[in-house]
mmCIF file of C-alpha atoms in Angstrom:
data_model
loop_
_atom_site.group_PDB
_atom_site.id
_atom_site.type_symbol
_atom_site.label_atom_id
_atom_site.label_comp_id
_atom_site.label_asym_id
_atom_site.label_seq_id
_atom_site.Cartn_x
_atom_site.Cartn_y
_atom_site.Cartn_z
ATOM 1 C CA UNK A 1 63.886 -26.707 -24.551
ATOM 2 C CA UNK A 2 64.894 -26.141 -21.226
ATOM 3 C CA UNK A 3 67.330 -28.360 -18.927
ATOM 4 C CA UNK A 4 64.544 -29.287 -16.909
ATOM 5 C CA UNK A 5 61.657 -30.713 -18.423
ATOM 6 C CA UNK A 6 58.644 -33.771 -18.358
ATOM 7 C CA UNK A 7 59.211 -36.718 -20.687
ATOM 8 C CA UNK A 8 56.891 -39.516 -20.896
ATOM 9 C CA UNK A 9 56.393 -42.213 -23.246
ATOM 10 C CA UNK A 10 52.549 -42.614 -24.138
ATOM 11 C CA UNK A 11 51.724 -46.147 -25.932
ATOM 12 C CA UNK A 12 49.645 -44.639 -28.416
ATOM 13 C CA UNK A 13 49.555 -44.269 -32.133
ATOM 14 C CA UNK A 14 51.075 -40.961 -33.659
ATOM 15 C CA UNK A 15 48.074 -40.315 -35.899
ATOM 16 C CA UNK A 16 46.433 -39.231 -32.843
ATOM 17 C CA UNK A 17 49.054 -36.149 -32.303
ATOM 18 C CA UNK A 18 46.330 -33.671 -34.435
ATOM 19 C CA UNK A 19 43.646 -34.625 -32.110
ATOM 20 C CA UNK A 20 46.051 -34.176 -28.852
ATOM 21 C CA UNK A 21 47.078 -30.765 -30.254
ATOM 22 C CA UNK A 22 43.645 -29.738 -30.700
ATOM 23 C CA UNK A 23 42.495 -30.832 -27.457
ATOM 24 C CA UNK A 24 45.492 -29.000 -25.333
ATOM 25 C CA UNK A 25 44.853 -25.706 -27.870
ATOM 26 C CA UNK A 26 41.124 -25.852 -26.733
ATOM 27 C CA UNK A 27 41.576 -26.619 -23.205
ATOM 28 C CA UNK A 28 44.831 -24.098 -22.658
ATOM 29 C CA UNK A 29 42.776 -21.480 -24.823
ATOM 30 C CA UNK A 30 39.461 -21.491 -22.333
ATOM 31 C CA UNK A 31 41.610 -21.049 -19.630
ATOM 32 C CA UNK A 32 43.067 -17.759 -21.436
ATOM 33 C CA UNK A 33 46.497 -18.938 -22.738
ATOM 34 C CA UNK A 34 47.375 -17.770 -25.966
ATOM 35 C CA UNK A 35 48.050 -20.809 -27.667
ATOM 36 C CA UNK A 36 50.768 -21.340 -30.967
ATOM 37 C CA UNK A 37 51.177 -25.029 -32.367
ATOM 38 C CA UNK A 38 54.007 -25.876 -35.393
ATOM 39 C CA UNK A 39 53.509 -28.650 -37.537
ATOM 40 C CA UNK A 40 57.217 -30.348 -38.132
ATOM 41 C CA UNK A 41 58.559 -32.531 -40.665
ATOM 42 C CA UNK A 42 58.890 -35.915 -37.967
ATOM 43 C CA UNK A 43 54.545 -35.826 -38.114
ATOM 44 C CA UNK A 44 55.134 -34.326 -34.570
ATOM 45 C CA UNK A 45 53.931 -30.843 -33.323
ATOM 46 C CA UNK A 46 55.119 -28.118 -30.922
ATOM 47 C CA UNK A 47 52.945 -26.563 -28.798
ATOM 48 C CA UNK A 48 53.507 -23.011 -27.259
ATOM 49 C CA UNK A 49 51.282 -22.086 -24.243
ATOM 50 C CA UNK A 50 51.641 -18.618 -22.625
ATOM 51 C CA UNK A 51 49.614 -16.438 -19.809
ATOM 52 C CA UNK A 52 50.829 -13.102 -18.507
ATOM 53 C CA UNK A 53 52.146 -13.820 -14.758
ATOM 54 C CA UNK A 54 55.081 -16.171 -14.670
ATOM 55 C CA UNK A 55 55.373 -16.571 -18.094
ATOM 56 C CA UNK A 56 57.671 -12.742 -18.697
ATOM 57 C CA UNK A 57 59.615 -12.433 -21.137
ATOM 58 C CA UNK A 58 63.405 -12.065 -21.209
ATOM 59 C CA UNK A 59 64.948 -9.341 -23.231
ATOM 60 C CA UNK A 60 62.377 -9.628 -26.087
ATOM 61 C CA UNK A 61 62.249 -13.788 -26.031
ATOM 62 C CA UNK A 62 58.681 -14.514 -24.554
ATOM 63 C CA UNK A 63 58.917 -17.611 -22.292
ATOM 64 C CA UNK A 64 56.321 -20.395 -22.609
ATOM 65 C CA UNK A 65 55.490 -23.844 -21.498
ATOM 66 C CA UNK A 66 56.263 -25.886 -24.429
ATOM 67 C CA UNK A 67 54.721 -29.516 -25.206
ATOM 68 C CA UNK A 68 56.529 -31.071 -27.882
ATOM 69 C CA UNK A 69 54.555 -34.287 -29.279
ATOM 70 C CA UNK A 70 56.808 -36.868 -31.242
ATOM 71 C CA UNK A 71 55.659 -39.793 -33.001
ATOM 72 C CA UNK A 72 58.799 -42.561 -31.750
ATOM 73 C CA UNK A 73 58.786 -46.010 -32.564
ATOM 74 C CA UNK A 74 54.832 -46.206 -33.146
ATOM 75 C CA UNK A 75 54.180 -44.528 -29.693
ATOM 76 C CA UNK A 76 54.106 -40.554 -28.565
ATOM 77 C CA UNK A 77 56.867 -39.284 -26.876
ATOM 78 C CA UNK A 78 55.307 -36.399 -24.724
ATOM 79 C CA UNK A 79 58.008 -33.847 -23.277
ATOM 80 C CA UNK A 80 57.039 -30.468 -21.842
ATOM 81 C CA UNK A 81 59.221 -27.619 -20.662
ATOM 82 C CA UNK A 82 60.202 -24.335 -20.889
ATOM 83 C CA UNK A 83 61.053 -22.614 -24.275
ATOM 84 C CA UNK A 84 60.589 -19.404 -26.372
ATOM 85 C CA UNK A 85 57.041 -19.041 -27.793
ATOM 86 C CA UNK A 86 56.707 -19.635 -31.166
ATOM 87 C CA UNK A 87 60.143 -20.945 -31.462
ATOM 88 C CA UNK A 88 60.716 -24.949 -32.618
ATOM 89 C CA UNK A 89 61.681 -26.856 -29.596
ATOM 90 C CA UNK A 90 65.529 -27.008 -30.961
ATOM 91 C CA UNK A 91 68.675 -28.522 -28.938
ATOM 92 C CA UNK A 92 70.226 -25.274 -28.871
ATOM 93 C CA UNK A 93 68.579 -22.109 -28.213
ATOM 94 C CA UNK A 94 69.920 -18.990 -29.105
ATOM 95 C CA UNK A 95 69.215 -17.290 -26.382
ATOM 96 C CA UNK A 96 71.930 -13.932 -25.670
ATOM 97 C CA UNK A 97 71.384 -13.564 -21.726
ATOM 98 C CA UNK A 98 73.751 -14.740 -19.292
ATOM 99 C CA UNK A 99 71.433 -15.328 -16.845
ATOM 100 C CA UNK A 100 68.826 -17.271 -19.370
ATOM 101 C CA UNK A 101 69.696 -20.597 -17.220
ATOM 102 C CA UNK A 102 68.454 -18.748 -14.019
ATOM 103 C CA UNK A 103 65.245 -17.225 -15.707
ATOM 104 C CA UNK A 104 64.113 -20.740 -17.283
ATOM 105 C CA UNK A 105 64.990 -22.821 -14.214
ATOM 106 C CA UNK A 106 62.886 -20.375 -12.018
ATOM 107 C CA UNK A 107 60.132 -20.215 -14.706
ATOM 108 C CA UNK A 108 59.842 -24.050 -15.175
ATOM 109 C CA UNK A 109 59.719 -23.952 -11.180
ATOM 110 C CA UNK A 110 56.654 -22.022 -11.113
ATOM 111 C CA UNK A 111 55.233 -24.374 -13.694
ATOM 112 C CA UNK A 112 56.125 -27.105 -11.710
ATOM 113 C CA UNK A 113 54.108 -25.831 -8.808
ATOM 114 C CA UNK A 114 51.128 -25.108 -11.134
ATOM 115 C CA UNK A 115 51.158 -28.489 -12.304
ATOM 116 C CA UNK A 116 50.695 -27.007 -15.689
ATOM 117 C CA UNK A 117 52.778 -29.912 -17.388
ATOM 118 C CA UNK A 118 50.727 -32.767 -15.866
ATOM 119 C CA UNK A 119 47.527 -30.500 -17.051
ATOM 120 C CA UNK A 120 48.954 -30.803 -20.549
ATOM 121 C CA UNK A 121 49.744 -34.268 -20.352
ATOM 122 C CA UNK A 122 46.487 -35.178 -18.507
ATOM 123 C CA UNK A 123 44.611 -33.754 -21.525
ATOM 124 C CA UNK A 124 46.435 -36.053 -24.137
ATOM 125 C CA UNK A 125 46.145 -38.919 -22.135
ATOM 126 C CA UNK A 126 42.256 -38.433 -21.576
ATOM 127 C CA UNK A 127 42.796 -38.399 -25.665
ATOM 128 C CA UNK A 128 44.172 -42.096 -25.293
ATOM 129 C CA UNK A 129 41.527 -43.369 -23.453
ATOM 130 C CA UNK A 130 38.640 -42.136 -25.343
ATOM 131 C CA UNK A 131 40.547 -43.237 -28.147
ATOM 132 C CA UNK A 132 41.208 -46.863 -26.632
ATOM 133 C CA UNK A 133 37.306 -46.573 -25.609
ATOM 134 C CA UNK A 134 36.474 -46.198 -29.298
ATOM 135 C CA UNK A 135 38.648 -49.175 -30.735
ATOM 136 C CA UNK A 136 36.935 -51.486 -27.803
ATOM 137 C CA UNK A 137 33.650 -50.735 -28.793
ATOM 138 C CA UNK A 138 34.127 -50.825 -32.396
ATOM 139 C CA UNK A 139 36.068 -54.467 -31.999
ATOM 140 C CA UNK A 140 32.616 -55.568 -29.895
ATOM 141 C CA UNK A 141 30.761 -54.483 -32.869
ATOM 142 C CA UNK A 142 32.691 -56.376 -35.117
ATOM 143 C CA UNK A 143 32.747 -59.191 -32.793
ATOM 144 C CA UNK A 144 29.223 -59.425 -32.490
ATOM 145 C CA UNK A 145 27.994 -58.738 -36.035
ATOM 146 C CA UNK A 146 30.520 -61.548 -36.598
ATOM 147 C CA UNK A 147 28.538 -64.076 -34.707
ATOM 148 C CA UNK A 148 25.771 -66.097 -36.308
ATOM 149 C CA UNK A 149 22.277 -66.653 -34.060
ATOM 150 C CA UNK A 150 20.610 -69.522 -34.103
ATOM 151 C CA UNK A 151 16.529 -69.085 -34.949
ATOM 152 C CA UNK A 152 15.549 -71.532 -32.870
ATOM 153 C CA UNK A 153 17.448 -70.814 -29.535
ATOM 154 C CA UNK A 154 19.023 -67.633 -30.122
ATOM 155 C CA UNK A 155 22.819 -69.006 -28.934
ATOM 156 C CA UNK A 156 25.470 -67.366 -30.340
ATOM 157 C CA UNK A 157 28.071 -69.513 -32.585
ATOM 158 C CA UNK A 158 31.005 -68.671 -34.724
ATOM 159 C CA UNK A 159 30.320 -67.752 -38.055
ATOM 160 C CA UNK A 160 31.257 -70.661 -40.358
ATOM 161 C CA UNK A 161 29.132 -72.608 -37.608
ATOM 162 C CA UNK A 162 26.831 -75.301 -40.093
ATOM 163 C CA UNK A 163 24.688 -76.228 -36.721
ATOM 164 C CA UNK A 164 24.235 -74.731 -33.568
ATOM 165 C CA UNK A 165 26.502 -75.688 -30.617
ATOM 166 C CA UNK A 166 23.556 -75.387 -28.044
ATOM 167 C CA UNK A 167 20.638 -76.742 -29.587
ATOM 168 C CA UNK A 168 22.238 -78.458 -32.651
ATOM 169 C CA UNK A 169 19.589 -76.888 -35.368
ATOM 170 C CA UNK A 170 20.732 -76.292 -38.408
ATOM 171 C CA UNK A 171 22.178 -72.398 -38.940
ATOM 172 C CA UNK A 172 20.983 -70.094 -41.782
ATOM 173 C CA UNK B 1 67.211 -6.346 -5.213
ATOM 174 C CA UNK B 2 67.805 -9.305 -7.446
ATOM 175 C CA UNK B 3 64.040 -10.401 -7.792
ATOM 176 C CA UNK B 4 60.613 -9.262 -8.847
ATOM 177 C CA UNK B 5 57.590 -9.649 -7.030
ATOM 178 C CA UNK B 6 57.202 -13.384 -7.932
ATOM 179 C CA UNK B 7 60.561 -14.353 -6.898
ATOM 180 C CA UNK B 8 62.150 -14.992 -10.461
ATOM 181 C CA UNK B 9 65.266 -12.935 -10.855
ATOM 182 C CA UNK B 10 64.871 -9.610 -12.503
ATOM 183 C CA UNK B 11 68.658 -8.528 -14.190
ATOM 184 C CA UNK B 12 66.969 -8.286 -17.682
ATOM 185 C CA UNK B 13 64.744 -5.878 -16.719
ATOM 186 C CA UNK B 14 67.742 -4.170 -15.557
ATOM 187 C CA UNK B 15 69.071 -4.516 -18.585
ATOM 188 C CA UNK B 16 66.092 -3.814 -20.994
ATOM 189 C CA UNK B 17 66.306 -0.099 -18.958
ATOM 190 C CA UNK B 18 69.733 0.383 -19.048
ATOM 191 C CA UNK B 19 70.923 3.452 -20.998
ATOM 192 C CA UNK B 20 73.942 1.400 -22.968
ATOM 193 C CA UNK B 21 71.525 -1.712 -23.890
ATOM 194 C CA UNK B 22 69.496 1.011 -25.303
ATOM 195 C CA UNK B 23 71.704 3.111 -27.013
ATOM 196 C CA UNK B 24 72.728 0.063 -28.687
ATOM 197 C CA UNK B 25 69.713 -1.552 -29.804
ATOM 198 C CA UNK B 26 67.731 2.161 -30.910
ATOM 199 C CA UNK B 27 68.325 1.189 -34.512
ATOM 200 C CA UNK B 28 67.951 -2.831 -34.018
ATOM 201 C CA UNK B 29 71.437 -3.211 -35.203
ATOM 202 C CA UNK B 30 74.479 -3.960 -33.264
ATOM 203 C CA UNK B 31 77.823 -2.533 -34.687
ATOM 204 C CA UNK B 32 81.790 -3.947 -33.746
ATOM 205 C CA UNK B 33 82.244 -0.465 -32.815
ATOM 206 C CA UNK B 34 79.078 -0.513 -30.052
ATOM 207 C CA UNK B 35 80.775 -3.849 -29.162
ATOM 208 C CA UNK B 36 83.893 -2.465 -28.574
ATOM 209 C CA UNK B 37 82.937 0.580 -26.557
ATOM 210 C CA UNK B 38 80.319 -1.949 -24.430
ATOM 211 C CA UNK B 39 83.664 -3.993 -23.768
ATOM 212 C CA UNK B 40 85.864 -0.977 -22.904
ATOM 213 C CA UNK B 41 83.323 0.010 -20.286
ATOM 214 C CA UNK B 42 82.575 -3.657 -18.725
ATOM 215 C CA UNK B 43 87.059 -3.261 -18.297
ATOM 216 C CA UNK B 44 86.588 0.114 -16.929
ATOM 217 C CA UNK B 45 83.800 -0.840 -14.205
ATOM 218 C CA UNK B 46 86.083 -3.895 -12.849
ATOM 219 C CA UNK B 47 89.203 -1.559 -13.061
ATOM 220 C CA UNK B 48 87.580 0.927 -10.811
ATOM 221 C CA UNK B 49 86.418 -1.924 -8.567
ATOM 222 C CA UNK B 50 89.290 -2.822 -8.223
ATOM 223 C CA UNK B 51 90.348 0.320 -6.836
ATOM 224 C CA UNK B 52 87.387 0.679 -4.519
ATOM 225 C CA UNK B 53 86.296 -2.309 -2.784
ATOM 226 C CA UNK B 54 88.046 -4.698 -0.252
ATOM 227 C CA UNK B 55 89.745 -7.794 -1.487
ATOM 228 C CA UNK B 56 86.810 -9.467 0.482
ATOM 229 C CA UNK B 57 84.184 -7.642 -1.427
ATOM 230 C CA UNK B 58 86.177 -8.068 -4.752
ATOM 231 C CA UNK B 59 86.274 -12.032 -3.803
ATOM 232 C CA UNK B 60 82.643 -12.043 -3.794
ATOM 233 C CA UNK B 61 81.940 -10.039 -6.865
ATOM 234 C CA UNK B 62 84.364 -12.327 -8.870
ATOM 235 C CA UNK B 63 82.814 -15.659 -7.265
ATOM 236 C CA UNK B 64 79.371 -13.820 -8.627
ATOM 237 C CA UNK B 65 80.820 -13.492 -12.216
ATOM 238 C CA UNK B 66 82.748 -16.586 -12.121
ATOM 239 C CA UNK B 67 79.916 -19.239 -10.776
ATOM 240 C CA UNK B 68 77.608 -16.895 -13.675
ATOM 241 C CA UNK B 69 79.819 -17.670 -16.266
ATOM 242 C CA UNK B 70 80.362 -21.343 -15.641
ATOM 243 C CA UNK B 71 76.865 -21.818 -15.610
ATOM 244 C CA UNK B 72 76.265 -19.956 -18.620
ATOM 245 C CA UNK B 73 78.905 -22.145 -20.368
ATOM 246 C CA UNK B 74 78.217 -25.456 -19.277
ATOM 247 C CA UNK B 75 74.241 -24.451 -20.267
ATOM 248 C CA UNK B 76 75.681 -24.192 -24.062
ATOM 249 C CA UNK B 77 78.168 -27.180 -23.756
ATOM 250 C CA UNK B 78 74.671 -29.167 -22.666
ATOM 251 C CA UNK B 79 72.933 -27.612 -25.682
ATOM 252 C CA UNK B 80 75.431 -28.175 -27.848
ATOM 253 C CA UNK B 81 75.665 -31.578 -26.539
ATOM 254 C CA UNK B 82 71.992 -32.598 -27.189
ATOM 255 C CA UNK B 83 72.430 -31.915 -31.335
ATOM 256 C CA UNK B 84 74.637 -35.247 -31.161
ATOM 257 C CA UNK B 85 72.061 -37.248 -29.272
#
């Protein structure tokens, strides 16, 4: 990955990485992006996202945005920047151009002013909250099927309740 | 000169057309003898700068190459830097 790039710590849990990766493939792929995502041994996944324009490519290397998803202590460490397509976001690049430095700054610049990282990381975190939406609703469900009714006045009591806390009739 | 259309600098596409890069790379392989004759002309280009150009314009070119190289090096020292983190 490049010098220069977007890190953000998402409080969610890493088993919903797939789903993220999925999502940004989709979203970057209707847009036209040609889209290449790496499975790695952490759980996490790389994600290379390319469109002619800005994105050239340097002596052979094709340049990309890439969106590197890492499960870290329970959470998602989202980082995006600029990389070689296809290529594992690694510490060191080989890259063989003096001037890579110069091409990737200037590259991630243009990214920058597409907002084209905060796309990326807008789509995982719209993953969050429909995923947050989900748990709430399922924990209501719970709640409520939890909950014992009385027949008589229809108040709601816990579910060891023997009598009612309203109407004091006797619970089923 | 330095820049395409979309403002990101263009020097690789110099190099991707230049007649030595692609000499060199025709059969994907890169021998110590095309090394040695791509260093022998990089000596011969500054040695007949040297000759031609005012110590002003020689000061620039070498501030060009110099301020290129350090930032080429300290990219890899930063690399190279991030395995131990």
């Amino acid at each position: 990955m490049g010098t220069f790039n977007t890190r953000k710590l998402l409080q969610a849990s890493p088993s919903l990485i797939p789903l993220m990766v999925q999502r940004i493939t989709e979203q970057f792929e209707a847009d036209g992006y040609e889209v290449e995502s790496e499975q790695l041994s952490s759980g996490g996944c790389d994600v290379s996202l390319r469109k002619g324009g800005f994105f050239k490519s340097v002596l052979g290397m094709k340049t990309a945005l890439k969106v590197s998803l890492q499960p870290q202590g329970g959470n998602i460490m989202f980082e995006a920047g600029v990389g070689i397509f296809g290529q594992q976001i690694i510490p060191l690049a080989i890259t063989y151009f003096i001037y890579w430095p110069v091409a990737i700054t200037q590259i991630w610049g243009l990214v920058k002013q597409s907002k084209l990282d905060d796309k990326a990381l807008q789509v995982v975190q719209d993953v969050i909250i429909e995923a947050n939406a989900e748990n709430n609703f399922e924990n209501t469900t719970t709640q409520s099927t939890n909950k014992k009714f009385c027949t008589q006045c229809g108040a709601a009591n816990s579910s060891n309740a023997k009598f009612c806390s309203a109407c004091g009739a006797k619970l089923e | 000169m330095f820049f395409n259309q979309d403002g990101v600098l263009n020097i690789d596409e110099a190099v991707a057309e230049n007649p030595s890069f692609k000499k060199i790379m025709e059969d994907g392989i890169v021998t110590e003898q095309e090394l040695e004759t791509q260093t022998q002309k990089v000596i011969s280009i500054l040695q007949e700068m040297d000759k031609k150009y005012s110590d002003e314009q020689l000061a620039e070119i070498k501030e060009l190459l110099t301020e290129a190289s350090v930032l080429y090096a300290v990219y890899n020292i930063h690399s190279l830097q991030q395995i131990d983190k």
